[in-house]
Short mmCIF file of C-alpha atoms in Angstrom, two decimals:
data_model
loop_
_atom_site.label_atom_id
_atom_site.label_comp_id
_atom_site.label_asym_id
_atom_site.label_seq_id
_atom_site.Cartn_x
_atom_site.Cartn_y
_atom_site.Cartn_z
CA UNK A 1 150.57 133.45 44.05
CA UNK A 2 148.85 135.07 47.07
CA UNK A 3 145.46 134.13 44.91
CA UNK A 4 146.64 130.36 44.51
CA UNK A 5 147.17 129.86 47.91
CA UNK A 6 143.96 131.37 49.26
CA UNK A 7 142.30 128.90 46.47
CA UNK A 8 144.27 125.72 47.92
CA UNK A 9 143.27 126.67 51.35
CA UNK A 10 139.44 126.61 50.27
CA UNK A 11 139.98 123.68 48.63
CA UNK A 12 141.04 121.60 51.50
CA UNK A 13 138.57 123.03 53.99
CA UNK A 14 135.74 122.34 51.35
CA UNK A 15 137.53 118.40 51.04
CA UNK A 16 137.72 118.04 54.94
CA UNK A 17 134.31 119.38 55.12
CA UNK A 18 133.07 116.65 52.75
CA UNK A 19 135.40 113.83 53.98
CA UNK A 20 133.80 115.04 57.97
CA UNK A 21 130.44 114.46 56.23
CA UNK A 22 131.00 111.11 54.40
CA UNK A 23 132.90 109.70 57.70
CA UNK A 24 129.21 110.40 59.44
CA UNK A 25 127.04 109.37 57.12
CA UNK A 26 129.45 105.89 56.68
CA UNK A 27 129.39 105.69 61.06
CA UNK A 28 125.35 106.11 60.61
CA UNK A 29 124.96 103.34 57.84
CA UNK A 30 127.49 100.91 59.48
CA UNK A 31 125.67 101.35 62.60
CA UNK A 32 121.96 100.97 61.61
CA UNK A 33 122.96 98.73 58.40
CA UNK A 34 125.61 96.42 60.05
CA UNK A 35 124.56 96.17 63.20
CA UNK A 36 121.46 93.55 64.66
CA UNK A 37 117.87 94.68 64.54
CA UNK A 38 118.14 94.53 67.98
CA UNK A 39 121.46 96.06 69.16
CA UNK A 40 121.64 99.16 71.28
CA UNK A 41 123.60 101.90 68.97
CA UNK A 42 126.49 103.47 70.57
CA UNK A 43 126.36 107.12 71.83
CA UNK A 44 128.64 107.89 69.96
CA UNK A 45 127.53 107.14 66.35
CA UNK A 46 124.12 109.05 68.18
CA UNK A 47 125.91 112.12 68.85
CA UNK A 48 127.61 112.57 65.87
CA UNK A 49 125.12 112.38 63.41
CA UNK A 50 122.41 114.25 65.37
CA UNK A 51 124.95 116.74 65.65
CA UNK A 52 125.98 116.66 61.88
CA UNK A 53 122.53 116.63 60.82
CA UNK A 54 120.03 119.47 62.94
CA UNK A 55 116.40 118.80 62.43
CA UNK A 56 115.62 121.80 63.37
CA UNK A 57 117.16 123.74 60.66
CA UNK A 58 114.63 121.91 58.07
CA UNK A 59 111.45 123.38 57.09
CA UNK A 60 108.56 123.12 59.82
CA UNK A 61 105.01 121.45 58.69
CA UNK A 62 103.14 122.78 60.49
CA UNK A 63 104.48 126.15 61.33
CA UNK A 64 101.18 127.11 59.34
CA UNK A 65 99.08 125.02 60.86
CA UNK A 66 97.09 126.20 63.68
CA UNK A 67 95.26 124.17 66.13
CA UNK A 68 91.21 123.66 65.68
CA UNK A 69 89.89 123.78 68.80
CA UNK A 70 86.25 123.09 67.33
CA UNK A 71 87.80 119.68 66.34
CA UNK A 72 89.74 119.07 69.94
CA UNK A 73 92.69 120.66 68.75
CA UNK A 74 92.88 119.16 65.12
CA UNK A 75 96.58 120.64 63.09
CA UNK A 76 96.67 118.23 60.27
CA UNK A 77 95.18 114.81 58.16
CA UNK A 78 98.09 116.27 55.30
CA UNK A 79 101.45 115.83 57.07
CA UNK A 80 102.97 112.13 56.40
CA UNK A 81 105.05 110.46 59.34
CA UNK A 82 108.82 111.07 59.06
CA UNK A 83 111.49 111.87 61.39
CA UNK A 84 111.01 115.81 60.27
CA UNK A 85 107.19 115.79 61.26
CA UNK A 86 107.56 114.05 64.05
CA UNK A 87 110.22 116.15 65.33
CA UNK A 88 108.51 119.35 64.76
CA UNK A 89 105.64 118.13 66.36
CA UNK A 90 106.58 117.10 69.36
CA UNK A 91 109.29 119.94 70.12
CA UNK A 92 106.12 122.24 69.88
CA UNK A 93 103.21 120.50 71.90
CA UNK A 94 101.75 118.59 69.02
CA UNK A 95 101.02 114.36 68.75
CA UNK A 96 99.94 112.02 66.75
CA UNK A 97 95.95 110.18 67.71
CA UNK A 98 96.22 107.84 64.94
CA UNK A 99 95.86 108.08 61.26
CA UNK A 100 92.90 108.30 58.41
CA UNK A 101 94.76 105.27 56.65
CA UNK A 102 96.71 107.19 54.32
CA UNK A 103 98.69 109.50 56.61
CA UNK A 104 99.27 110.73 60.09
CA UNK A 105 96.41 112.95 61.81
CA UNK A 106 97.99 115.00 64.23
CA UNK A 107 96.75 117.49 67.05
CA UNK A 108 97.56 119.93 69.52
CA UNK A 109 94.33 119.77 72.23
CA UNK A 110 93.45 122.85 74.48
CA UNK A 111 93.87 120.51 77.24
CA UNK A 112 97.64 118.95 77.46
CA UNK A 113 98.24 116.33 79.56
CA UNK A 114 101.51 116.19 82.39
CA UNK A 115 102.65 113.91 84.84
CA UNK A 116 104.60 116.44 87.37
CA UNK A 117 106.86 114.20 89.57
CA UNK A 118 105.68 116.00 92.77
CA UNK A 119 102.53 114.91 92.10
CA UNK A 120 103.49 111.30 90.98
CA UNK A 121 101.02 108.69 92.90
CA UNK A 122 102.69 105.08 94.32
CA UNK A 123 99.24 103.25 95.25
CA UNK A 124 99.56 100.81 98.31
CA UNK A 125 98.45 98.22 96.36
CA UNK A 126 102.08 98.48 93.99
CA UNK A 127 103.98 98.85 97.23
CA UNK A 128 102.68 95.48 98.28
CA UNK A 129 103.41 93.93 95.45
CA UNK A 130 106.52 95.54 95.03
CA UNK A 131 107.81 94.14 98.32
CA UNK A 132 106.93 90.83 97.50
CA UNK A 133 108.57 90.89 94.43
CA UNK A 134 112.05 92.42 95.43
CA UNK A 135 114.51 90.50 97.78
CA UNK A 136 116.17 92.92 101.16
CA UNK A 137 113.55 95.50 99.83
CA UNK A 138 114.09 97.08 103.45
CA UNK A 139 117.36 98.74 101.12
CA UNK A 140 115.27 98.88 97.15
CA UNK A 141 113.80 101.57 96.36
CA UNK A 142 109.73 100.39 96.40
CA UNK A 143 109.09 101.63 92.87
CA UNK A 144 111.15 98.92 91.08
CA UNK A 145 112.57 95.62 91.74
CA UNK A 146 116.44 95.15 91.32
CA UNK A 147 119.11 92.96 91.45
CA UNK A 148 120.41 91.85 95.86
CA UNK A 149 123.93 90.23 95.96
CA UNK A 150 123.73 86.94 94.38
CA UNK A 151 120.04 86.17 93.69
CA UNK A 152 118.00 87.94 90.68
CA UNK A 153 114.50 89.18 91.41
CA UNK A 154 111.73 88.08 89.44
CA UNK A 155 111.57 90.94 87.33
CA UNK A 156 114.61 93.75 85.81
CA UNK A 157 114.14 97.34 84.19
CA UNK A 158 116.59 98.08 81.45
CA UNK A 159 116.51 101.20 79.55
CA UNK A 160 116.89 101.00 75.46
CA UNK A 161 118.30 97.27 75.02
CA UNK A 162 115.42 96.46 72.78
CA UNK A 163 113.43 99.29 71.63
CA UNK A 164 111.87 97.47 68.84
CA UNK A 165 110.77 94.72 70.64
CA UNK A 166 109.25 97.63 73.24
CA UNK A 167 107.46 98.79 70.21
CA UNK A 168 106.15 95.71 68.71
CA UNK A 169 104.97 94.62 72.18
CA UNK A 170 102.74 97.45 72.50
CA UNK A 171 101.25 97.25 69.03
CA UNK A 172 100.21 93.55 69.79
CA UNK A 173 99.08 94.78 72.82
CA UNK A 174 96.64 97.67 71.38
CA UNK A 175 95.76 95.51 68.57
CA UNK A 176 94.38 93.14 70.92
CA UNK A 177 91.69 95.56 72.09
CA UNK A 178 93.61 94.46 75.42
CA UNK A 179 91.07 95.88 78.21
CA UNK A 180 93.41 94.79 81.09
CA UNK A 181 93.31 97.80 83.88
CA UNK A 182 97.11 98.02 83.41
CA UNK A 183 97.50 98.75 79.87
CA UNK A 184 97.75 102.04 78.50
CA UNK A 185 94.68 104.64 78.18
CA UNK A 186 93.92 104.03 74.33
CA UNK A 187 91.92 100.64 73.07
CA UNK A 188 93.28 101.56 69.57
CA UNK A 189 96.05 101.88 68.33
CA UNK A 190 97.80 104.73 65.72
CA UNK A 191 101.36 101.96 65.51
CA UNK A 192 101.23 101.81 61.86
CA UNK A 193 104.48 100.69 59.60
CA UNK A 194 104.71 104.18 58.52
CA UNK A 195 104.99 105.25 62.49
CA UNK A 196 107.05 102.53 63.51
CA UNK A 197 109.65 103.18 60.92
CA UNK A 198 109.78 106.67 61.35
CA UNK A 199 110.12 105.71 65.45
CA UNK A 200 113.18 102.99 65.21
CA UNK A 201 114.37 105.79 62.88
CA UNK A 202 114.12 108.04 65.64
CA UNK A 203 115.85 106.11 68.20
CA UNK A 204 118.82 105.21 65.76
CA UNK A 205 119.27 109.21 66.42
CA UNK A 206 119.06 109.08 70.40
CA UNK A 207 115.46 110.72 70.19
CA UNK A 208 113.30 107.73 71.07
CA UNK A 209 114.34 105.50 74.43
CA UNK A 210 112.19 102.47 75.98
CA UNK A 211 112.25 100.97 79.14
CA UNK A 212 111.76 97.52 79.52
CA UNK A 213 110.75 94.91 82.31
CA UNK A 214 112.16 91.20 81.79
CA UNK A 215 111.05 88.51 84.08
CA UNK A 216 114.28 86.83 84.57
CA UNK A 217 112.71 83.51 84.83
CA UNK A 218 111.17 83.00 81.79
CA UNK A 219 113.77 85.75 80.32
CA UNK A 220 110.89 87.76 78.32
CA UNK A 221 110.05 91.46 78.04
CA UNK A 222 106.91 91.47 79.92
CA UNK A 223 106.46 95.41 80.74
CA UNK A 224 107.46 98.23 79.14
CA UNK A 225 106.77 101.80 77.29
CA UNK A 226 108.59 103.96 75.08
CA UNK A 227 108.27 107.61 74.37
CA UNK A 228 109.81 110.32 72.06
CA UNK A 229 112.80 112.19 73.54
CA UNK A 230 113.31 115.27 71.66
CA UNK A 231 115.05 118.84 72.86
CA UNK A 232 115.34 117.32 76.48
CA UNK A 233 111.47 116.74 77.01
CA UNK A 234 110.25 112.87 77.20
CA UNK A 235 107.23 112.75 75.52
CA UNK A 236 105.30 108.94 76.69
CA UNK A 237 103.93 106.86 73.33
CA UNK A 238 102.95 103.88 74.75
CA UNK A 239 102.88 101.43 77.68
CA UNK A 240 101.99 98.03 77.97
CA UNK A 241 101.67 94.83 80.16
CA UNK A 242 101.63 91.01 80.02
CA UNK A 243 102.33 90.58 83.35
CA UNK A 244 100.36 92.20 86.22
CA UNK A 245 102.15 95.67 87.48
CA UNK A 246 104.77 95.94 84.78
CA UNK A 247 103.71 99.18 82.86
CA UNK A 248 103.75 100.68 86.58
CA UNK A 249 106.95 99.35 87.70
CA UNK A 250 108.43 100.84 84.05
CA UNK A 251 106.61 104.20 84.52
CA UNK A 252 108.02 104.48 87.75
CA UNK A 253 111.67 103.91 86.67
CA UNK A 254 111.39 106.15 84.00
CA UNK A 255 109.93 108.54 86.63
CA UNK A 256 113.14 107.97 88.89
CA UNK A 257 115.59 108.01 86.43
CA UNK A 258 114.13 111.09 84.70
CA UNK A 259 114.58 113.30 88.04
CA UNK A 260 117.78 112.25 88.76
CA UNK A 261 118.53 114.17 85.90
CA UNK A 262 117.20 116.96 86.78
CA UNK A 263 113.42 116.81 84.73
CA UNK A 264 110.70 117.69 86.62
CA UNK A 265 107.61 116.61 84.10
CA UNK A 266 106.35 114.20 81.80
CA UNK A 267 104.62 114.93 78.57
CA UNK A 268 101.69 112.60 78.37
CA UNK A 269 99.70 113.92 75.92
CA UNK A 270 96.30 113.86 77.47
CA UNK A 271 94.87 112.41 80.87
CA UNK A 272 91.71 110.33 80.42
CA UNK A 273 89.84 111.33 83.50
CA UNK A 274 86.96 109.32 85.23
CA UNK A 275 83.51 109.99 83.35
CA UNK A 276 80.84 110.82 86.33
CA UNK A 277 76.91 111.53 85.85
CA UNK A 278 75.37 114.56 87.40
CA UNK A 279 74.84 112.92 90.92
CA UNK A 280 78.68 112.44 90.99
CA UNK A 281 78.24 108.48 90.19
CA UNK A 282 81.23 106.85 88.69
CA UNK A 283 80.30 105.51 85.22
CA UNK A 284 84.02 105.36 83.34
CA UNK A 285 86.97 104.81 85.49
CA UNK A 286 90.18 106.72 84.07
CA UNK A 287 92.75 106.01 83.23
CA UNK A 288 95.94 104.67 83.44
CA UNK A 289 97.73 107.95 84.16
CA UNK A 290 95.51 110.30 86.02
CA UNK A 291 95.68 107.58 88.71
CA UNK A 292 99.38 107.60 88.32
CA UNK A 293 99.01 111.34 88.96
CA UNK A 294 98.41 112.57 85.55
CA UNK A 295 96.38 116.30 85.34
CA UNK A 296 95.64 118.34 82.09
CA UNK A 297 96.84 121.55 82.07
CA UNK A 298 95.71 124.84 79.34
CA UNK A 299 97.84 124.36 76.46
CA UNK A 300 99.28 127.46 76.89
CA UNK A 301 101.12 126.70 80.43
CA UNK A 302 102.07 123.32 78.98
CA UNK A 303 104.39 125.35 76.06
CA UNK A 304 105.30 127.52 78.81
CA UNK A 305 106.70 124.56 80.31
CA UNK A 306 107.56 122.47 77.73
CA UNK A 307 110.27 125.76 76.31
CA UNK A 308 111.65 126.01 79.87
CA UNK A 309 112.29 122.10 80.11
CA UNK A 310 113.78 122.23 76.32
CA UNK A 311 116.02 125.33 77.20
CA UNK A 312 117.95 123.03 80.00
CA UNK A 313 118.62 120.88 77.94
CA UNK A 314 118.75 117.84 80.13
CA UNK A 315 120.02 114.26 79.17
CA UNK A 316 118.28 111.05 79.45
#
């Protein structure tokens, strides 16, 4: 009898195990299945199966993979986008420059690059133009433009209402050889199909935001980057720009919103710094981020700081 009843008891914990299980994985499909391309997933159906589901309990890739510093930090030409690689990857200091074209080539340089936010740079130049683009900016923060009373400004940041769109924009815009100033670092670009599915993946599970500038005239995401969020570290992908100043005025709401939260850093994989000759002449300008205030730091002190960020475990 006592036997029977221990047996029943097992029994229904094993069935509401499975039926907590199913109930997930039905939330996930219905969400990412049901739902438009372009609609924002709730938190909710985030939170649930990220929790249900722990990447980091699956096997690591590259846990015997060490870096090649002979080759700039070379890991890997073996390991195939997914969302297990890519979280592995990034939650210990390794990226993705691109692939061989059959899989993902992924490294971990001796040189890391950070944005801190103390040392984040607002030229005059932006400031200018950010004035003249936001209305009663006396009372706006001079980063971005936003919304006064009645009256829209010419441009709007939004956070995650069209990642894939963010995406997509910044393939076109690598693919393009774009050379404009305000464009990312990179002339070309590792956003393959294999990368972008694994990245809308991603974001389905919370762990990949954008932020996005519309121009609320002609109602178009002109601006914008996206990055990797994984154990409370943002990790930057991509930025782009079809409209003069917009990567900036998104880098600099990411920046804002990020310390707000508490963060104090930006993983930016590596700084492109300005190429001089041996009399000190200029002959490369940098870019994008080191004159954003971008430095790279020993790889070392960026996983010392990249475990202290992840063990806060900060929101977005």
């Amino acid at each position: 009898m006592g036997k029977t009843i221990v047996l029943t008891r097992r029994r229904n914990l094993i069935v509401a195990g499975l039926f907590t299980a199913a109930s997930a994985v039905v939330a996930f499909w219905s969400a990412t299945t049901l739902a438009a391309p372009n609609t924002r997933l709730s938190a909710s159906c985030d939170i649930v199966f990220s929790s249900w589901f722990n990447y980091s309990e699956l096997k690591n890739p590259f846990a015997d993979k060490p870096a090649d510093d002979e080759l700039d930090g070379l890991v890997s030409t073996s390991v195939p986008f997914s969302l297990n690689s890519i979280y592995h990857a990034y939650s210990n200091g390794i990226f993705s420059w691109g692939d061989d074209g059959h899989t993902a080539v992924w490294y971990s340089p001796p040189l890391r690059g950070v944005l801190t936010f103390d040392h984040l740079h607002v030229s005059k130049s932006y400031k200018k133009w950010a004035r003249k683009n936001t209305q009663n900016h006396e009372d706006q923060s001079h980063y971005i433009t936003t919304p006064t009373g009645d009256k829209k400004p010419k441009y709007e940041v939004r956070f995650n209402t069209d990642f894939q769109q963010t995406v997509r924009n910044a393939f076109k815009a690598h693919s393009s050889a774009s050379t404009d100033a305000d464009a990312i670092d990179d002339l070309e670009t590792w956003i393959t199909s294999g990368y972008m599915e694994s990245a809308f993946k991603l974001h389905r599970l919370g762990m990949a935001k954008s932020v996005e500038v519309w121009n609320n005239q002609t109602e178009q995401m002109v601006g914008g980057l996206y990055g990797f969020f994984i154990d409370g570290v943002f990790a930057g992908e991509s930025m782009f720009s079809f409209e003069a100043n917009t990567s900036k005025m998104a880098f600099y709401a990411l920046v804002e919103r990020l310390k707000a939260k508490g963060h104090t850093f930006i993983d930016i994989q590596q700084v492109i710094e300005p190429y001089e000759d041996e009399a000190g002449n200029q002959i490369e300008p940098g870019g994008v981020t080191f004159y954003l205030g971008g430095e790279n730091i020993p790889r070392d002190d960026f996983l010392d700081r990249l475990r202290k960020q992840q063990s806060r475990r900060l929101p977005f």
